[in-house]
Amino acid sequence: MIAEFEEQEYVDDFGIDEIQREFPIQPGMSVSEVEKLATATDENWDYDTHDQVYNLGWGAKEIDAGEGWMYYWVNGKALFHVNLSIKDGIVQSVWVMPGNAEYVTSIYYRISGHGLRIGPNDLYPKRE
């Protein structure tokens, strides 16, 4: 019940369409481009204008022979989780999961690209 409320509140407040327009990672980017963007975003974080950008926070990845996933916990304009599907070393699709802090809803929305989401299942322990 709480997760459903938080998810709907997030979608109502921030909007998946808004995230799609503003989120910096797009299909077609290479893994190295994503990593450079994440590093640059982190190094240039401006707390005075953080409500106008998305900051890529903690990340994880599992890529073998150019295929797999990259994951980021994002904190800035809003809190959410992003999961990138990778094929041939290139981002195929970008998925976001509304959530706050460590509480995850487990429902992802594809905001760009094509293809199924692949990635981590339980990065955080479930709350009781």
Short mmCIF file of N, CA and C in Angstrom, two decimals:
data_model
loop_
_atom_site.label_atom_id
_atom_site.label_comp_id
_atom_site.label_asym_id
_atom_site.label_seq_id
_atom_site.Cartn_x
_atom_site.Cartn_y
_atom_site.Cartn_z
N MET A 1 0.82 -1.19 0.00
CA MET A 1 0.00 0.00 0.00
C MET A 1 0.87 1.26 0.00
N ILE A 2 1.86 1.30 0.88
CA ILE A 2 2.73 2.47 0.93
C ILE A 2 3.48 2.63 -0.38
N ALA A 3 3.99 1.51 -0.90
CA ALA A 3 4.75 1.57 -2.16
C ALA A 3 3.89 2.11 -3.29
N GLU A 4 2.65 1.66 -3.38
CA GLU A 4 1.77 2.12 -4.44
C GLU A 4 1.50 3.62 -4.31
N PHE A 5 1.30 4.08 -3.08
CA PHE A 5 1.07 5.50 -2.85
C PHE A 5 2.30 6.32 -3.24
N GLU A 6 3.48 5.88 -2.79
CA GLU A 6 4.71 6.60 -3.10
C GLU A 6 4.98 6.63 -4.59
N GLU A 7 4.72 5.51 -5.25
CA GLU A 7 4.92 5.46 -6.69
C GLU A 7 3.99 6.44 -7.40
N GLN A 8 2.72 6.45 -7.06
CA GLN A 8 1.76 7.33 -7.71
C GLN A 8 2.07 8.79 -7.40
N GLU A 9 2.47 9.07 -6.15
CA GLU A 9 2.84 10.42 -5.76
C GLU A 9 4.03 10.91 -6.59
N TYR A 10 4.99 10.03 -6.79
CA TYR A 10 6.17 10.36 -7.58
C TYR A 10 5.78 10.68 -9.02
N VAL A 11 4.99 9.80 -9.61
CA VAL A 11 4.56 9.99 -11.00
C VAL A 11 3.76 11.28 -11.14
N ASP A 12 2.87 11.56 -10.17
CA ASP A 12 2.07 12.78 -10.20
C ASP A 12 2.93 14.02 -10.05
N ASP A 13 3.92 13.96 -9.14
CA ASP A 13 4.73 15.14 -8.85
C ASP A 13 5.76 15.45 -9.93
N PHE A 14 6.38 14.41 -10.47
CA PHE A 14 7.50 14.63 -11.37
C PHE A 14 7.21 14.24 -12.81
N GLY A 15 6.43 13.21 -13.02
CA GLY A 15 6.03 12.84 -14.36
C GLY A 15 7.10 12.11 -15.14
N ILE A 16 6.74 10.94 -15.66
CA ILE A 16 7.67 10.16 -16.46
C ILE A 16 8.08 10.93 -17.71
N ASP A 17 7.15 11.68 -18.31
CA ASP A 17 7.48 12.46 -19.51
C ASP A 17 8.54 13.52 -19.22
N GLU A 18 8.44 14.14 -18.05
CA GLU A 18 9.42 15.16 -17.67
C GLU A 18 10.80 14.53 -17.50
N ILE A 19 10.85 13.38 -16.86
CA ILE A 19 12.12 12.68 -16.68
C ILE A 19 12.71 12.32 -18.04
N GLN A 20 11.87 11.83 -18.92
CA GLN A 20 12.34 11.44 -20.26
C GLN A 20 12.97 12.62 -20.98
N ARG A 21 12.39 13.80 -20.84
CA ARG A 21 12.93 14.99 -21.52
C ARG A 21 14.25 15.44 -20.91
N GLU A 22 14.39 15.31 -19.59
CA GLU A 22 15.52 15.90 -18.89
C GLU A 22 16.64 14.93 -18.55
N PHE A 23 16.36 13.65 -18.49
CA PHE A 23 17.39 12.71 -18.05
C PHE A 23 18.49 12.61 -19.10
N PRO A 24 19.76 12.72 -18.70
CA PRO A 24 20.85 12.85 -19.66
C PRO A 24 21.25 11.58 -20.41
N ILE A 25 20.93 10.40 -19.91
CA ILE A 25 21.36 9.17 -20.58
C ILE A 25 20.32 8.77 -21.62
N GLN A 26 20.81 8.48 -22.83
CA GLN A 26 19.93 8.13 -23.94
C GLN A 26 20.42 6.86 -24.62
N PRO A 27 19.52 6.11 -25.26
CA PRO A 27 19.94 4.96 -26.05
C PRO A 27 20.94 5.40 -27.12
N GLY A 28 21.89 4.53 -27.41
CA GLY A 28 22.91 4.84 -28.40
C GLY A 28 24.22 5.27 -27.76
N MET A 29 24.18 5.62 -26.48
CA MET A 29 25.41 5.98 -25.78
C MET A 29 26.21 4.72 -25.46
N SER A 30 27.54 4.85 -25.52
CA SER A 30 28.40 3.72 -25.15
C SER A 30 28.54 3.66 -23.63
N VAL A 31 29.02 2.53 -23.15
CA VAL A 31 29.24 2.37 -21.72
C VAL A 31 30.21 3.44 -21.22
N SER A 32 31.27 3.70 -21.98
CA SER A 32 32.25 4.71 -21.54
C SER A 32 31.63 6.10 -21.51
N GLU A 33 30.73 6.41 -22.45
CA GLU A 33 30.06 7.71 -22.43
C GLU A 33 29.19 7.86 -21.18
N VAL A 34 28.50 6.79 -20.81
CA VAL A 34 27.66 6.82 -19.61
C VAL A 34 28.54 7.02 -18.38
N GLU A 35 29.65 6.30 -18.31
CA GLU A 35 30.54 6.41 -17.15
C GLU A 35 31.14 7.81 -17.06
N LYS A 36 31.51 8.39 -18.19
CA LYS A 36 32.06 9.75 -18.19
C LYS A 36 31.00 10.75 -17.74
N LEU A 37 29.77 10.58 -18.21
CA LEU A 37 28.68 11.46 -17.82
C LEU A 37 28.41 11.37 -16.32
N ALA A 38 28.40 10.14 -15.81
CA ALA A 38 28.17 9.95 -14.38
C ALA A 38 29.27 10.61 -13.56
N THR A 39 30.50 10.44 -13.99
CA THR A 39 31.64 11.04 -13.27
C THR A 39 31.58 12.56 -13.33
N ALA A 40 31.33 13.10 -14.53
CA ALA A 40 31.27 14.56 -14.69
C ALA A 40 30.11 15.15 -13.90
N THR A 41 28.98 14.47 -13.91
CA THR A 41 27.82 14.95 -13.17
C THR A 41 28.13 15.00 -11.68
N ASP A 42 28.78 13.97 -11.20
CA ASP A 42 29.12 13.90 -9.79
C ASP A 42 30.13 14.99 -9.41
N GLU A 43 31.14 15.20 -10.24
CA GLU A 43 32.17 16.19 -9.95
C GLU A 43 31.65 17.62 -10.04
N ASN A 44 30.66 17.85 -10.89
CA ASN A 44 30.16 19.20 -11.11
C ASN A 44 28.84 19.48 -10.40
N TRP A 45 28.51 18.66 -9.42
CA TRP A 45 27.24 18.79 -8.72
C TRP A 45 27.13 20.16 -8.07
N ASP A 46 26.05 20.86 -8.37
CA ASP A 46 25.82 22.19 -7.84
C ASP A 46 24.59 22.15 -6.94
N TYR A 47 24.80 22.25 -5.66
CA TYR A 47 23.70 22.12 -4.72
C TYR A 47 22.72 23.29 -4.81
N ASP A 48 23.14 24.41 -5.38
CA ASP A 48 22.23 25.55 -5.51
C ASP A 48 21.19 25.34 -6.60
N THR A 49 21.50 24.51 -7.57
CA THR A 49 20.55 24.29 -8.69
C THR A 49 20.18 22.82 -8.83
N HIS A 50 20.35 22.05 -7.77
CA HIS A 50 20.12 20.61 -7.88
C HIS A 50 18.70 20.24 -8.25
N ASP A 51 17.76 21.15 -8.08
CA ASP A 51 16.39 20.82 -8.44
C ASP A 51 16.16 20.88 -9.94
N GLN A 52 17.16 21.27 -10.71
CA GLN A 52 17.00 21.36 -12.16
C GLN A 52 17.78 20.29 -12.92
N VAL A 53 18.46 19.41 -12.21
CA VAL A 53 19.23 18.37 -12.88
C VAL A 53 19.04 17.04 -12.16
N TYR A 54 19.45 15.98 -12.81
CA TYR A 54 19.46 14.67 -12.18
C TYR A 54 20.91 14.28 -11.92
N ASN A 55 21.20 13.89 -10.70
CA ASN A 55 22.55 13.51 -10.31
C ASN A 55 22.64 12.00 -10.27
N LEU A 56 23.57 11.44 -11.02
CA LEU A 56 23.76 10.00 -10.99
C LEU A 56 24.56 9.64 -9.75
N GLY A 57 23.96 8.89 -8.87
CA GLY A 57 24.64 8.54 -7.63
C GLY A 57 25.28 7.17 -7.71
N TRP A 58 25.06 6.39 -6.67
CA TRP A 58 25.68 5.08 -6.56
C TRP A 58 25.36 4.20 -7.76
N GLY A 59 26.35 3.53 -8.31
CA GLY A 59 26.13 2.72 -9.50
C GLY A 59 26.63 1.29 -9.35
N ALA A 60 26.15 0.44 -10.23
CA ALA A 60 26.60 -0.94 -10.31
C ALA A 60 26.46 -1.38 -11.75
N LYS A 61 27.24 -2.36 -12.16
CA LYS A 61 27.09 -2.85 -13.53
C LYS A 61 27.51 -4.30 -13.62
N GLU A 62 26.94 -4.96 -14.59
CA GLU A 62 27.31 -6.34 -14.91
C GLU A 62 27.27 -6.46 -16.43
N ILE A 63 28.43 -6.41 -17.02
CA ILE A 63 28.53 -6.46 -18.48
C ILE A 63 29.53 -7.54 -18.88
N ASP A 64 29.11 -8.45 -19.73
CA ASP A 64 29.95 -9.54 -20.18
C ASP A 64 29.88 -9.59 -21.70
N ALA A 65 31.02 -9.46 -22.34
CA ALA A 65 31.09 -9.47 -23.81
C ALA A 65 30.17 -8.41 -24.40
N GLY A 66 30.10 -7.25 -23.74
CA GLY A 66 29.33 -6.12 -24.27
C GLY A 66 27.85 -6.15 -23.98
N GLU A 67 27.38 -7.15 -23.23
CA GLU A 67 25.95 -7.24 -22.94
C GLU A 67 25.71 -7.34 -21.45
N GLY A 68 24.64 -6.69 -20.99
CA GLY A 68 24.31 -6.72 -19.58
C GLY A 68 23.54 -5.48 -19.16
N TRP A 69 23.85 -4.96 -17.97
CA TRP A 69 23.10 -3.83 -17.44
C TRP A 69 23.99 -2.91 -16.64
N MET A 70 23.51 -1.68 -16.51
CA MET A 70 24.12 -0.70 -15.62
C MET A 70 23.00 -0.11 -14.78
N TYR A 71 23.31 0.15 -13.54
CA TYR A 71 22.29 0.61 -12.61
C TYR A 71 22.81 1.82 -11.85
N TYR A 72 21.93 2.80 -11.63
CA TYR A 72 22.28 3.96 -10.81
C TYR A 72 21.14 4.30 -9.87
N TRP A 73 21.52 4.66 -8.66
CA TRP A 73 20.57 5.28 -7.75
C TRP A 73 20.75 6.78 -7.98
N VAL A 74 19.67 7.48 -8.23
CA VAL A 74 19.75 8.86 -8.65
C VAL A 74 19.14 9.77 -7.60
N ASN A 75 19.86 10.82 -7.26
CA ASN A 75 19.40 11.75 -6.24
C ASN A 75 19.66 13.17 -6.72
N GLY A 76 18.64 13.94 -6.78
CA GLY A 76 18.80 15.31 -7.26
C GLY A 76 17.44 15.95 -7.34
N LYS A 77 16.93 16.10 -8.56
CA LYS A 77 15.61 16.68 -8.72
C LYS A 77 14.57 15.79 -8.05
N ALA A 78 14.82 14.50 -8.11
CA ALA A 78 13.92 13.54 -7.49
C ALA A 78 14.74 12.32 -7.13
N LEU A 79 14.16 11.43 -6.39
CA LEU A 79 14.83 10.19 -6.05
C LEU A 79 14.23 9.07 -6.87
N PHE A 80 15.06 8.36 -7.58
CA PHE A 80 14.58 7.19 -8.29
C PHE A 80 15.75 6.31 -8.68
N HIS A 81 15.45 5.20 -9.27
CA HIS A 81 16.47 4.24 -9.66
C HIS A 81 16.42 4.11 -11.19
N VAL A 82 17.58 4.04 -11.82
CA VAL A 82 17.62 3.91 -13.28
C VAL A 82 18.39 2.65 -13.65
N ASN A 83 17.88 1.94 -14.63
CA ASN A 83 18.47 0.68 -15.07
C ASN A 83 18.66 0.76 -16.59
N LEU A 84 19.89 0.60 -17.04
CA LEU A 84 20.20 0.67 -18.47
C LEU A 84 20.41 -0.73 -19.00
N SER A 85 19.75 -1.07 -20.10
CA SER A 85 19.98 -2.34 -20.77
C SER A 85 21.06 -2.13 -21.82
N ILE A 86 22.10 -2.97 -21.77
CA ILE A 86 23.27 -2.82 -22.63
C ILE A 86 23.37 -3.99 -23.60
N LYS A 87 23.64 -3.70 -24.86
CA LYS A 87 23.89 -4.73 -25.87
C LYS A 87 24.97 -4.22 -26.80
N ASP A 88 25.96 -5.05 -27.08
CA ASP A 88 27.09 -4.66 -27.92
C ASP A 88 27.77 -3.41 -27.38
N GLY A 89 27.78 -3.26 -26.05
CA GLY A 89 28.45 -2.12 -25.43
C GLY A 89 27.71 -0.80 -25.55
N ILE A 90 26.45 -0.85 -26.01
CA ILE A 90 25.66 0.35 -26.25
C ILE A 90 24.36 0.29 -25.45
N VAL A 91 23.94 1.44 -24.91
CA VAL A 91 22.67 1.51 -24.19
C VAL A 91 21.53 1.26 -25.17
N GLN A 92 20.69 0.28 -24.87
CA GLN A 92 19.54 -0.05 -25.71
C GLN A 92 18.26 0.60 -25.21
N SER A 93 18.10 0.61 -23.89
CA SER A 93 16.89 1.20 -23.31
C SER A 93 17.19 1.71 -21.91
N VAL A 94 16.42 2.71 -21.51
CA VAL A 94 16.58 3.35 -20.21
C VAL A 94 15.28 3.18 -19.43
N TRP A 95 15.38 2.56 -18.26
CA TRP A 95 14.22 2.32 -17.42
C TRP A 95 14.39 3.06 -16.10
N VAL A 96 13.31 3.59 -15.56
CA VAL A 96 13.37 4.22 -14.24
C VAL A 96 12.35 3.58 -13.31
N MET A 97 12.71 3.54 -12.05
CA MET A 97 11.82 3.00 -11.03
C MET A 97 11.60 4.06 -9.97
N PRO A 98 10.39 4.56 -9.84
CA PRO A 98 10.10 5.52 -8.78
C PRO A 98 10.39 4.90 -7.42
N GLY A 99 10.87 5.71 -6.50
CA GLY A 99 11.14 5.22 -5.16
C GLY A 99 11.72 6.34 -4.32
N ASN A 100 11.89 6.10 -3.04
CA ASN A 100 12.54 7.09 -2.21
C ASN A 100 13.57 6.39 -1.33
N ALA A 101 14.72 7.01 -1.23
CA ALA A 101 15.82 6.46 -0.45
C ALA A 101 15.99 4.97 -0.75
N GLU A 102 15.96 4.12 0.26
CA GLU A 102 16.15 2.69 0.00
C GLU A 102 14.84 1.95 -0.25
N TYR A 103 13.75 2.65 -0.17
CA TYR A 103 12.47 1.98 -0.37
C TYR A 103 12.19 1.89 -1.87
N VAL A 104 12.06 0.71 -2.40
CA VAL A 104 11.85 0.55 -3.83
C VAL A 104 10.47 -0.03 -4.11
N THR A 105 9.88 0.41 -5.18
CA THR A 105 8.56 -0.07 -5.56
C THR A 105 8.63 -1.32 -6.41
N SER A 106 9.77 -1.52 -7.06
CA SER A 106 10.02 -2.65 -7.96
C SER A 106 9.27 -2.54 -9.28
N ILE A 107 8.66 -1.41 -9.55
CA ILE A 107 7.96 -1.22 -10.83
C ILE A 107 8.78 -0.23 -11.68
N TYR A 108 9.26 -0.70 -12.82
CA TYR A 108 10.05 0.13 -13.71
C TYR A 108 9.20 0.67 -14.86
N TYR A 109 9.57 1.86 -15.35
CA TYR A 109 8.96 2.45 -16.54
C TYR A 109 10.06 2.69 -17.56
N ARG A 110 9.85 2.26 -18.79
CA ARG A 110 10.84 2.53 -19.84
C ARG A 110 10.63 3.96 -20.32
N ILE A 111 11.69 4.77 -20.26
CA ILE A 111 11.54 6.16 -20.70
C ILE A 111 12.16 6.41 -22.07
N SER A 112 13.01 5.49 -22.55
CA SER A 112 13.55 5.66 -23.91
C SER A 112 14.17 4.36 -24.39
N GLY A 113 14.26 4.23 -25.70
CA GLY A 113 14.84 3.04 -26.31
C GLY A 113 13.84 1.92 -26.45
N HIS A 114 14.36 0.77 -26.84
CA HIS A 114 13.52 -0.40 -27.06
C HIS A 114 14.18 -1.62 -26.43
N GLY A 115 13.39 -2.56 -26.03
CA GLY A 115 13.93 -3.79 -25.46
C GLY A 115 13.54 -3.98 -24.02
N LEU A 116 13.73 -5.21 -23.57
CA LEU A 116 13.36 -5.60 -22.22
C LEU A 116 14.36 -5.08 -21.20
N ARG A 117 13.88 -4.84 -20.02
CA ARG A 117 14.76 -4.44 -18.93
C ARG A 117 15.47 -5.67 -18.38
N ILE A 118 16.77 -5.53 -18.18
CA ILE A 118 17.54 -6.55 -17.48
C ILE A 118 18.32 -5.85 -16.38
N GLY A 119 18.56 -6.53 -15.29
CA GLY A 119 19.32 -5.87 -14.26
C GLY A 119 19.14 -6.46 -12.89
N PRO A 120 19.60 -5.73 -11.89
CA PRO A 120 19.57 -6.25 -10.52
C PRO A 120 18.15 -6.41 -10.01
N ASN A 121 17.96 -7.42 -9.20
CA ASN A 121 16.64 -7.67 -8.64
C ASN A 121 16.50 -7.08 -7.25
N ASP A 122 17.38 -7.46 -6.36
CA ASP A 122 17.27 -7.03 -4.96
C ASP A 122 18.58 -6.40 -4.50
N LEU A 123 18.85 -5.18 -4.95
CA LEU A 123 20.05 -4.50 -4.52
C LEU A 123 19.94 -4.06 -3.06
N TYR A 124 18.74 -3.80 -2.62
CA TYR A 124 18.52 -3.35 -1.25
C TYR A 124 17.69 -4.38 -0.51
N PRO A 125 17.91 -4.54 0.78
CA PRO A 125 17.04 -5.46 1.54
C PRO A 125 15.63 -4.90 1.62
N LYS A 126 14.68 -5.78 1.58
CA LYS A 126 13.28 -5.36 1.66
C LYS A 126 12.98 -4.88 3.09
N ARG A 127 12.16 -3.86 3.19
CA ARG A 127 11.71 -3.41 4.50
C ARG A 127 10.62 -4.33 5.01
N GLU A 128 10.62 -4.52 6.32
CA GLU A 128 9.56 -5.36 6.92
C GLU A 128 8.29 -4.55 7.07
#
